[in-house]
Amino acid sequence: MSLILYGAILSPFVRKIRIQLAEQNIEHELVNQTPFMQPDWYYEISPLGRIPAIKDGDLSLADSSVIAQYLQETRDGIRLYGRTPAEAARVRWLEKYADYELAGPATFKTFFNRVVHRLMGKACDEEAVQQAVKQDLPPLLDYLETQLGNQHYFLGDQFSMADIAVCSQLINLAHAGELIDEETWPALSSLLSRVTSRTSVSSLLPAEHRIVGMVNGASVSAT
Ligand SMILES: N[C@@H](CCC(=O)N[C@@H](CS)C(=O)NCC(=O)O)C(=O)O
């Protein structure tokens, strides 16, 4: 099998690619690589040491959106970047918004403090979490809510990488114990239910929940 995905399954950026691989039905091997203590050889594949990265034969690529676009252009299956240049641009904008704006408060502040820090035996900075959840996230979610309107997906009836990228961040938020309020963000809450019901996503979640459950169990028994 020539395609190898490197990463850890709780990373929202790795999850994006795993969902895409399942949606496009692409055969691959997953090699576990944490975002810490990367071996020297890993920097040959991912120059910044980040996950995800892939190897496809002799080609190495890093960064989830670069990988996603490459897989979309080189493999068959569902089209995840719309049907027109304007739709593709909208998907890329929302993907970038999820990866660079939502990721800050959702993953790097809330999920890292509540889950990753516990996993590493470090203290959770609950003040930073509260700032992220109460102040930083709401305006970002408000914008996404207006972008969805009454639609099923960000591109209307068409599922796309925009839905994958946004929901991937919301899944990390949920792993950290923060569910978005369905009365304040009804469209976004419905999107999350719709996306997590897809087989490409629901098939990944039990293994993720097991790890998060272990982390929570360990921290409860340690206190
Ligand atoms: N823009 C990158 C972000 C990837 C990223 O930040 N991954 C984190 C894990 S969730 C990581 O590898 N961090 C390790 C580091 O920055 O050294 C992508 O979309 O792939």
mmCIF file with all atom_site columns, C-alpha atoms in Angstrom, residues 58-223:
data_model
loop_
_atom_site.group_PDB
_atom_site.id
_atom_site.type_symbol
_atom_site.label_atom_id
_atom_site.label_alt_id
_atom_site.label_comp_id
_atom_site.label_asym_id
_atom_site.label_entity_id
_atom_site.label_seq_id
_atom_site.pdbx_PDB_ins_code
_atom_site.Cartn_x
_atom_site.Cartn_y
_atom_site.Cartn_z
_atom_site.occupancy
_atom_site.B_iso_or_equiv
_atom_site.pdbx_formal_charge
_atom_site.auth_seq_id
_atom_site.auth_comp_id
_atom_site.auth_asym_id
_atom_site.auth_atom_id
_atom_site.pdbx_PDB_model_num
ATOM 1   C CA . ASP A 1 58  ? 8.278   9.043  -2.938 1.00 0.00 ? 58  ASP A CA 1
ATOM 2   C CA . LEU A 1 59  ? 6.190   12.163 -2.228 1.00 0.00 ? 59  LEU A CA 1
ATOM 3   C CA . SER A 1 60  ? 6.019   13.579 1.306  1.00 0.00 ? 60  SER A CA 1
ATOM 4   C CA . LEU A 1 61  ? 3.467   16.234 2.257  1.00 0.00 ? 61  LEU A CA 1
ATOM 5   C CA . ALA A 1 62  ? 2.577   18.060 5.466  1.00 0.00 ? 62  ALA A CA 1
ATOM 6   C CA . ASP A 1 63  ? -0.379  20.262 6.467  1.00 0.00 ? 63  ASP A CA 1
ATOM 7   C CA . SER A 1 64  ? -3.952  19.001 6.408  1.00 0.00 ? 64  SER A CA 1
ATOM 8   C CA . SER A 1 65  ? -5.266  21.389 3.753  1.00 0.00 ? 65  SER A CA 1
ATOM 9   C CA . VAL A 1 66  ? -2.314  20.728 1.437  1.00 0.00 ? 66  VAL A CA 1
ATOM 10  C CA . ILE A 1 67  ? -2.832  16.987 1.904  1.00 0.00 ? 67  ILE A CA 1
ATOM 11  C CA . ALA A 1 68  ? -6.602  17.270 1.458  1.00 0.00 ? 68  ALA A CA 1
ATOM 12  C CA . GLN A 1 69  ? -6.260  19.113 -1.809 1.00 0.00 ? 69  GLN A CA 1
ATOM 13  C CA . TYR A 1 70  ? -3.664  16.645 -3.087 1.00 0.00 ? 70  TYR A CA 1
ATOM 14  C CA . LEU A 1 71  ? -5.875  13.653 -2.249 1.00 0.00 ? 71  LEU A CA 1
ATOM 15  C CA . GLN A 1 72  ? -8.832  15.347 -3.898 1.00 0.00 ? 72  GLN A CA 1
ATOM 16  C CA . GLU A 1 73  ? -6.860  15.967 -7.080 1.00 0.00 ? 73  GLU A CA 1
ATOM 17  C CA . THR A 1 74  ? -5.179  12.557 -7.312 1.00 0.00 ? 74  THR A CA 1
ATOM 18  C CA . ARG A 1 75  ? -7.932  10.168 -6.193 1.00 0.00 ? 75  ARG A CA 1
ATOM 19  C CA . ASP A 1 76  ? -11.502 9.388  -7.241 1.00 0.00 ? 76  ASP A CA 1
ATOM 20  C CA . GLY A 1 77  ? -14.552 9.569  -5.052 1.00 0.00 ? 77  GLY A CA 1
ATOM 21  C CA . ILE A 1 78  ? -16.775 12.248 -3.565 1.00 0.00 ? 78  ILE A CA 1
ATOM 22  C CA . ARG A 1 79  ? -15.890 15.830 -4.552 1.00 0.00 ? 79  ARG A CA 1
ATOM 23  C CA . LEU A 1 80  ? -15.192 17.760 -1.357 1.00 0.00 ? 80  LEU A CA 1
ATOM 24  C CA . TYR A 1 81  ? -14.400 21.194 -2.832 1.00 0.00 ? 81  TYR A CA 1
ATOM 25  C CA . GLY A 1 82  ? -17.685 21.886 -4.623 1.00 0.00 ? 82  GLY A CA 1
ATOM 26  C CA . ARG A 1 83  ? -18.377 22.010 -8.327 1.00 0.00 ? 83  ARG A CA 1
ATOM 27  C CA . THR A 1 84  ? -17.349 25.530 -9.327 1.00 0.00 ? 84  THR A CA 1
ATOM 28  C CA . PRO A 1 85  ? -14.350 27.800 -8.612 1.00 0.00 ? 85  PRO A CA 1
ATOM 29  C CA . ALA A 1 86  ? -16.594 29.980 -6.433 1.00 0.00 ? 86  ALA A CA 1
ATOM 30  C CA . GLU A 1 87  ? -17.707 26.953 -4.383 1.00 0.00 ? 87  GLU A CA 1
ATOM 31  C CA . ALA A 1 88  ? -14.105 25.755 -4.094 1.00 0.00 ? 88  ALA A CA 1
ATOM 32  C CA . ALA A 1 89  ? -13.048 29.194 -2.838 1.00 0.00 ? 89  ALA A CA 1
ATOM 33  C CA . ARG A 1 90  ? -15.853 29.218 -0.249 1.00 0.00 ? 90  ARG A CA 1
ATOM 34  C CA . VAL A 1 91  ? -14.830 25.759 0.983  1.00 0.00 ? 91  VAL A CA 1
ATOM 35  C CA . ARG A 1 92  ? -11.161 26.802 1.236  1.00 0.00 ? 92  ARG A CA 1
ATOM 36  C CA . TRP A 1 93  ? -12.109 29.960 3.133  1.00 0.00 ? 93  TRP A CA 1
ATOM 37  C CA . LEU A 1 94  ? -14.175 28.026 5.680  1.00 0.00 ? 94  LEU A CA 1
ATOM 38  C CA . GLU A 1 95  ? -11.501 25.335 5.932  1.00 0.00 ? 95  GLU A CA 1
ATOM 39  C CA . LYS A 1 96  ? -8.900  28.021 6.670  1.00 0.00 ? 96  LYS A CA 1
ATOM 40  C CA . TYR A 1 97  ? -11.282 29.671 9.145  1.00 0.00 ? 97  TYR A CA 1
ATOM 41  C CA . ALA A 1 98  ? -11.669 26.373 11.005 1.00 0.00 ? 98  ALA A CA 1
ATOM 42  C CA . ASP A 1 99  ? -7.959  25.486 10.909 1.00 0.00 ? 99  ASP A CA 1
ATOM 43  C CA . TYR A 1 100 ? -6.621  28.913 11.897 1.00 0.00 ? 100 TYR A CA 1
ATOM 44  C CA . GLU A 1 101 ? -9.393  30.733 13.808 1.00 0.00 ? 101 GLU A CA 1
ATOM 45  C CA . LEU A 1 102 ? -11.562 28.073 15.454 1.00 0.00 ? 102 LEU A CA 1
ATOM 46  C CA . ALA A 1 103 ? -8.567  25.856 16.219 1.00 0.00 ? 103 ALA A CA 1
ATOM 47  C CA . GLY A 1 104 ? -7.060  28.430 18.601 1.00 0.00 ? 104 GLY A CA 1
ATOM 48  C CA . PRO A 1 105 ? -9.791  28.486 21.247 1.00 0.00 ? 105 PRO A CA 1
ATOM 49  C CA . ALA A 1 106 ? -11.326 25.064 20.488 1.00 0.00 ? 106 ALA A CA 1
ATOM 50  C CA . THR A 1 107 ? -8.252  22.851 20.208 1.00 0.00 ? 107 THR A CA 1
ATOM 51  C CA . PHE A 1 108 ? -5.121  24.680 21.319 1.00 0.00 ? 108 PHE A CA 1
ATOM 52  C CA . LYS A 1 109 ? -6.729  26.286 24.397 1.00 0.00 ? 109 LYS A CA 1
ATOM 53  C CA . THR A 1 110 ? -9.678  24.141 25.475 1.00 0.00 ? 110 THR A CA 1
ATOM 54  C CA . PHE A 1 111 ? -8.789  20.637 24.266 1.00 0.00 ? 111 PHE A CA 1
ATOM 55  C CA . PHE A 1 112 ? -5.087  20.942 25.047 1.00 0.00 ? 112 PHE A CA 1
ATOM 56  C CA . ASN A 1 113 ? -5.704  22.183 28.580 1.00 0.00 ? 113 ASN A CA 1
ATOM 57  C CA . ARG A 1 114 ? -8.496  19.795 29.456 1.00 0.00 ? 114 ARG A CA 1
ATOM 58  C CA . VAL A 1 115 ? -7.244  16.631 27.687 1.00 0.00 ? 115 VAL A CA 1
ATOM 59  C CA . VAL A 1 116 ? -3.647  16.833 26.433 1.00 0.00 ? 116 VAL A CA 1
ATOM 60  C CA . HIS A 1 117 ? -2.283  18.472 29.571 1.00 0.00 ? 117 HIS A CA 1
ATOM 61  C CA . ARG A 1 118 ? -3.972  15.829 31.731 1.00 0.00 ? 118 ARG A CA 1
ATOM 62  C CA . LEU A 1 119 ? -2.559  13.105 29.514 1.00 0.00 ? 119 LEU A CA 1
ATOM 63  C CA . MET A 1 120 ? 0.899   14.567 30.081 1.00 0.00 ? 120 MET A CA 1
ATOM 64  C CA . GLY A 1 121 ? 0.386   15.036 33.807 1.00 0.00 ? 121 GLY A CA 1
ATOM 65  C CA . LYS A 1 122 ? 0.379   18.834 33.462 1.00 0.00 ? 122 LYS A CA 1
ATOM 66  C CA . ALA A 1 123 ? -2.044  21.237 35.157 1.00 0.00 ? 123 ALA A CA 1
ATOM 67  C CA . CYS A 1 124 ? -5.099  22.484 33.273 1.00 0.00 ? 124 CYS A CA 1
ATOM 68  C CA . ASP A 1 125 ? -5.198  26.283 32.984 1.00 0.00 ? 125 ASP A CA 1
ATOM 69  C CA . GLU A 1 126 ? -8.934  26.589 33.567 1.00 0.00 ? 126 GLU A CA 1
ATOM 70  C CA . GLU A 1 127 ? -8.798  30.380 33.329 1.00 0.00 ? 127 GLU A CA 1
ATOM 71  C CA . ALA A 1 128 ? -7.502  30.095 29.761 1.00 0.00 ? 128 ALA A CA 1
ATOM 72  C CA . VAL A 1 129 ? -10.256 27.567 28.994 1.00 0.00 ? 129 VAL A CA 1
ATOM 73  C CA . GLN A 1 130 ? -12.969 29.868 30.343 1.00 0.00 ? 130 GLN A CA 1
ATOM 74  C CA . GLN A 1 131 ? -11.605 32.795 28.299 1.00 0.00 ? 131 GLN A CA 1
ATOM 75  C CA . ALA A 1 132 ? -11.599 30.596 25.170 1.00 0.00 ? 132 ALA A CA 1
ATOM 76  C CA . VAL A 1 133 ? -15.093 29.194 25.690 1.00 0.00 ? 133 VAL A CA 1
ATOM 77  C CA . LYS A 1 134 ? -16.849 32.306 26.983 1.00 0.00 ? 134 LYS A CA 1
ATOM 78  C CA . GLN A 1 135 ? -15.103 35.070 25.044 1.00 0.00 ? 135 GLN A CA 1
ATOM 79  C CA . ASP A 1 136 ? -13.072 33.857 22.073 1.00 0.00 ? 136 ASP A CA 1
ATOM 80  C CA . LEU A 1 137 ? -15.330 31.173 20.639 1.00 0.00 ? 137 LEU A CA 1
ATOM 81  C CA . PRO A 1 138 ? -18.820 32.780 20.571 1.00 0.00 ? 138 PRO A CA 1
ATOM 82  C CA . PRO A 1 139 ? -18.117 35.393 17.841 1.00 0.00 ? 139 PRO A CA 1
ATOM 83  C CA . LEU A 1 140 ? -16.432 32.728 15.700 1.00 0.00 ? 140 LEU A CA 1
ATOM 84  C CA . LEU A 1 141 ? -19.442 30.419 16.091 1.00 0.00 ? 141 LEU A CA 1
ATOM 85  C CA . ASP A 1 142 ? -21.835 33.327 15.392 1.00 0.00 ? 142 ASP A CA 1
ATOM 86  C CA . TYR A 1 143 ? -20.152 33.887 12.030 1.00 0.00 ? 143 TYR A CA 1
ATOM 87  C CA . LEU A 1 144 ? -20.365 30.187 11.110 1.00 0.00 ? 144 LEU A CA 1
ATOM 88  C CA . GLU A 1 145 ? -24.029 30.137 12.125 1.00 0.00 ? 145 GLU A CA 1
ATOM 89  C CA . THR A 1 146 ? -24.773 32.961 9.662  1.00 0.00 ? 146 THR A CA 1
ATOM 90  C CA . GLN A 1 147 ? -22.779 31.156 6.962  1.00 0.00 ? 147 GLN A CA 1
ATOM 91  C CA . LEU A 1 148 ? -24.919 28.030 7.378  1.00 0.00 ? 148 LEU A CA 1
ATOM 92  C CA . GLY A 1 149 ? -28.302 29.772 7.560  1.00 0.00 ? 149 GLY A CA 1
ATOM 93  C CA . ASN A 1 150 ? -31.003 27.157 6.930  1.00 0.00 ? 150 ASN A CA 1
ATOM 94  C CA . GLN A 1 151 ? -28.758 24.909 4.888  1.00 0.00 ? 151 GLN A CA 1
ATOM 95  C CA . HIS A 1 152 ? -27.800 21.327 5.700  1.00 0.00 ? 152 HIS A CA 1
ATOM 96  C CA . TYR A 1 153 ? -24.155 21.931 4.829  1.00 0.00 ? 153 TYR A CA 1
ATOM 97  C CA . PHE A 1 154 ? -22.021 25.008 4.075  1.00 0.00 ? 154 PHE A CA 1
ATOM 98  C CA . LEU A 1 155 ? -22.557 24.333 0.355  1.00 0.00 ? 155 LEU A CA 1
ATOM 99  C CA . GLY A 1 156 ? -26.304 23.730 0.689  1.00 0.00 ? 156 GLY A CA 1
ATOM 100 C CA . ASP A 1 157 ? -26.973 20.029 0.028  1.00 0.00 ? 157 ASP A CA 1
ATOM 101 C CA . GLN A 1 158 ? -23.375 19.250 -0.870 1.00 0.00 ? 158 GLN A CA 1
ATOM 102 C CA . PHE A 1 159 ? -21.141 17.875 1.887  1.00 0.00 ? 159 PHE A CA 1
ATOM 103 C CA . SER A 1 160 ? -17.670 19.414 1.693  1.00 0.00 ? 160 SER A CA 1
ATOM 104 C CA . MET A 1 161 ? -14.295 19.886 3.377  1.00 0.00 ? 161 MET A CA 1
ATOM 105 C CA . ALA A 1 162 ? -15.760 23.007 5.020  1.00 0.00 ? 162 ALA A CA 1
ATOM 106 C CA . ASP A 1 163 ? -18.134 20.788 7.049  1.00 0.00 ? 163 ASP A CA 1
ATOM 107 C CA . ILE A 1 164 ? -15.313 18.358 7.840  1.00 0.00 ? 164 ILE A CA 1
ATOM 108 C CA . ALA A 1 165 ? -12.887 21.062 9.002  1.00 0.00 ? 165 ALA A CA 1
ATOM 109 C CA . VAL A 1 166 ? -15.411 22.945 11.169 1.00 0.00 ? 166 VAL A CA 1
ATOM 110 C CA . CYS A 1 167 ? -16.863 19.789 12.762 1.00 0.00 ? 167 CYS A CA 1
ATOM 111 C CA . SER A 1 168 ? -13.408 18.384 13.379 1.00 0.00 ? 168 SER A CA 1
ATOM 112 C CA . GLN A 1 169 ? -12.701 21.352 15.660 1.00 0.00 ? 169 GLN A CA 1
ATOM 113 C CA . LEU A 1 170 ? -16.133 21.034 17.324 1.00 0.00 ? 170 LEU A CA 1
ATOM 114 C CA . ILE A 1 171 ? -15.401 17.362 18.052 1.00 0.00 ? 171 ILE A CA 1
ATOM 115 C CA . ASN A 1 172 ? -12.239 18.373 19.940 1.00 0.00 ? 172 ASN A CA 1
ATOM 116 C CA . LEU A 1 173 ? -14.288 20.892 21.871 1.00 0.00 ? 173 LEU A CA 1
ATOM 117 C CA . ALA A 1 174 ? -16.765 18.121 22.767 1.00 0.00 ? 174 ALA A CA 1
ATOM 118 C CA . HIS A 1 175 ? -13.895 15.810 23.785 1.00 0.00 ? 175 HIS A CA 1
ATOM 119 C CA . ALA A 1 176 ? -12.901 18.599 26.183 1.00 0.00 ? 176 ALA A CA 1
ATOM 120 C CA . GLY A 1 177 ? -16.404 18.570 27.701 1.00 0.00 ? 177 GLY A CA 1
ATOM 121 C CA . GLU A 1 178 ? -17.754 21.637 25.869 1.00 0.00 ? 178 GLU A CA 1
ATOM 122 C CA . LEU A 1 179 ? -20.820 21.070 23.702 1.00 0.00 ? 179 LEU A CA 1
ATOM 123 C CA . ILE A 1 180 ? -21.950 24.067 21.700 1.00 0.00 ? 180 ILE A CA 1
ATOM 124 C CA . ASP A 1 181 ? -25.261 25.462 22.909 1.00 0.00 ? 181 ASP A CA 1
ATOM 125 C CA . GLU A 1 182 ? -28.010 24.333 20.513 1.00 0.00 ? 182 GLU A CA 1
ATOM 126 C CA . GLU A 1 183 ? -30.282 27.248 21.300 1.00 0.00 ? 183 GLU A CA 1
ATOM 127 C CA . THR A 1 184 ? -27.622 29.835 20.508 1.00 0.00 ? 184 THR A CA 1
ATOM 128 C CA . TRP A 1 185 ? -26.162 28.002 17.478 1.00 0.00 ? 185 TRP A CA 1
ATOM 129 C CA . PRO A 1 186 ? -28.975 25.724 16.188 1.00 0.00 ? 186 PRO A CA 1
ATOM 130 C CA . ALA A 1 187 ? -27.655 25.409 12.602 1.00 0.00 ? 187 ALA A CA 1
ATOM 131 C CA . LEU A 1 188 ? -24.153 24.571 13.758 1.00 0.00 ? 188 LEU A CA 1
ATOM 132 C CA . SER A 1 189 ? -25.457 22.053 16.319 1.00 0.00 ? 189 SER A CA 1
ATOM 133 C CA . SER A 1 190 ? -27.532 20.331 13.608 1.00 0.00 ? 190 SER A CA 1
ATOM 134 C CA . LEU A 1 191 ? -24.521 20.319 11.292 1.00 0.00 ? 191 LEU A CA 1
ATOM 135 C CA . LEU A 1 192 ? -22.436 18.622 13.968 1.00 0.00 ? 192 LEU A CA 1
ATOM 136 C CA . SER A 1 193 ? -25.106 15.908 14.485 1.00 0.00 ? 193 SER A CA 1
ATOM 137 C CA . ARG A 1 194 ? -25.454 15.433 10.731 1.00 0.00 ? 194 ARG A CA 1
ATOM 138 C CA . VAL A 1 195 ? -21.706 15.152 10.195 1.00 0.00 ? 195 VAL A CA 1
ATOM 139 C CA . THR A 1 196 ? -21.037 12.861 13.175 1.00 0.00 ? 196 THR A CA 1
ATOM 140 C CA . SER A 1 197 ? -23.793 10.542 11.879 1.00 0.00 ? 197 SER A CA 1
ATOM 141 C CA . ARG A 1 198 ? -21.928 9.941  8.624  1.00 0.00 ? 198 ARG A CA 1
ATOM 142 C CA . THR A 1 199 ? -20.191 6.560  8.659  1.00 0.00 ? 199 THR A CA 1
ATOM 143 C CA . SER A 1 200 ? -16.889 8.223  7.744  1.00 0.00 ? 200 SER A CA 1
ATOM 144 C CA . VAL A 1 201 ? -17.019 10.046 11.086 1.00 0.00 ? 201 VAL A CA 1
ATOM 145 C CA . SER A 1 202 ? -19.028 7.756  13.381 1.00 0.00 ? 202 SER A CA 1
ATOM 146 C CA . SER A 1 203 ? -16.644 4.881  12.627 1.00 0.00 ? 203 SER A CA 1
ATOM 147 C CA . LEU A 1 204 ? -13.709 6.936  13.969 1.00 0.00 ? 204 LEU A CA 1
ATOM 148 C CA . LEU A 1 205 ? -15.263 8.203  17.187 1.00 0.00 ? 205 LEU A CA 1
ATOM 149 C CA . PRO A 1 206 ? -15.355 5.099  19.453 1.00 0.00 ? 206 PRO A CA 1
ATOM 150 C CA . ALA A 1 207 ? -11.528 4.817  19.442 1.00 0.00 ? 207 ALA A CA 1
ATOM 151 C CA . GLU A 1 208 ? -11.258 8.550  20.179 1.00 0.00 ? 208 GLU A CA 1
ATOM 152 C CA . HIS A 1 209 ? -13.786 8.296  23.033 1.00 0.00 ? 209 HIS A CA 1
ATOM 153 C CA . ARG A 1 210 ? -11.844 5.409  24.533 1.00 0.00 ? 210 ARG A CA 1
ATOM 154 C CA . ILE A 1 211 ? -8.689  7.556  24.804 1.00 0.00 ? 211 ILE A CA 1
ATOM 155 C CA . VAL A 1 212 ? -10.554 10.581 26.156 1.00 0.00 ? 212 VAL A CA 1
ATOM 156 C CA . GLY A 1 213 ? -12.356 8.297  28.651 1.00 0.00 ? 213 GLY A CA 1
ATOM 157 C CA . MET A 1 214 ? -9.033  6.855  29.794 1.00 0.00 ? 214 MET A CA 1
ATOM 158 C CA . VAL A 1 215 ? -7.586  10.348 30.284 1.00 0.00 ? 215 VAL A CA 1
ATOM 159 C CA . ASN A 1 216 ? -10.628 11.449 32.306 1.00 0.00 ? 216 ASN A CA 1
ATOM 160 C CA . GLY A 1 217 ? -10.622 8.204  34.322 1.00 0.00 ? 217 GLY A CA 1
ATOM 161 C CA . ALA A 1 218 ? -6.914  8.598  35.065 1.00 0.00 ? 218 ALA A CA 1
ATOM 162 C CA . SER A 1 219 ? -7.351  12.179 36.217 1.00 0.00 ? 219 SER A CA 1
ATOM 163 C CA . VAL A 1 220 ? -10.343 11.276 38.400 1.00 0.00 ? 220 VAL A CA 1
ATOM 164 C CA . SER A 1 221 ? -8.465  8.395  40.032 1.00 0.00 ? 221 SER A CA 1
ATOM 165 C CA . ALA A 1 222 ? -5.421  10.626 40.506 1.00 0.00 ? 222 ALA A CA 1
ATOM 166 C CA . THR A 1 223 ? -7.455  13.208 42.441 1.00 0.00 ? 223 THR A CA 1
#
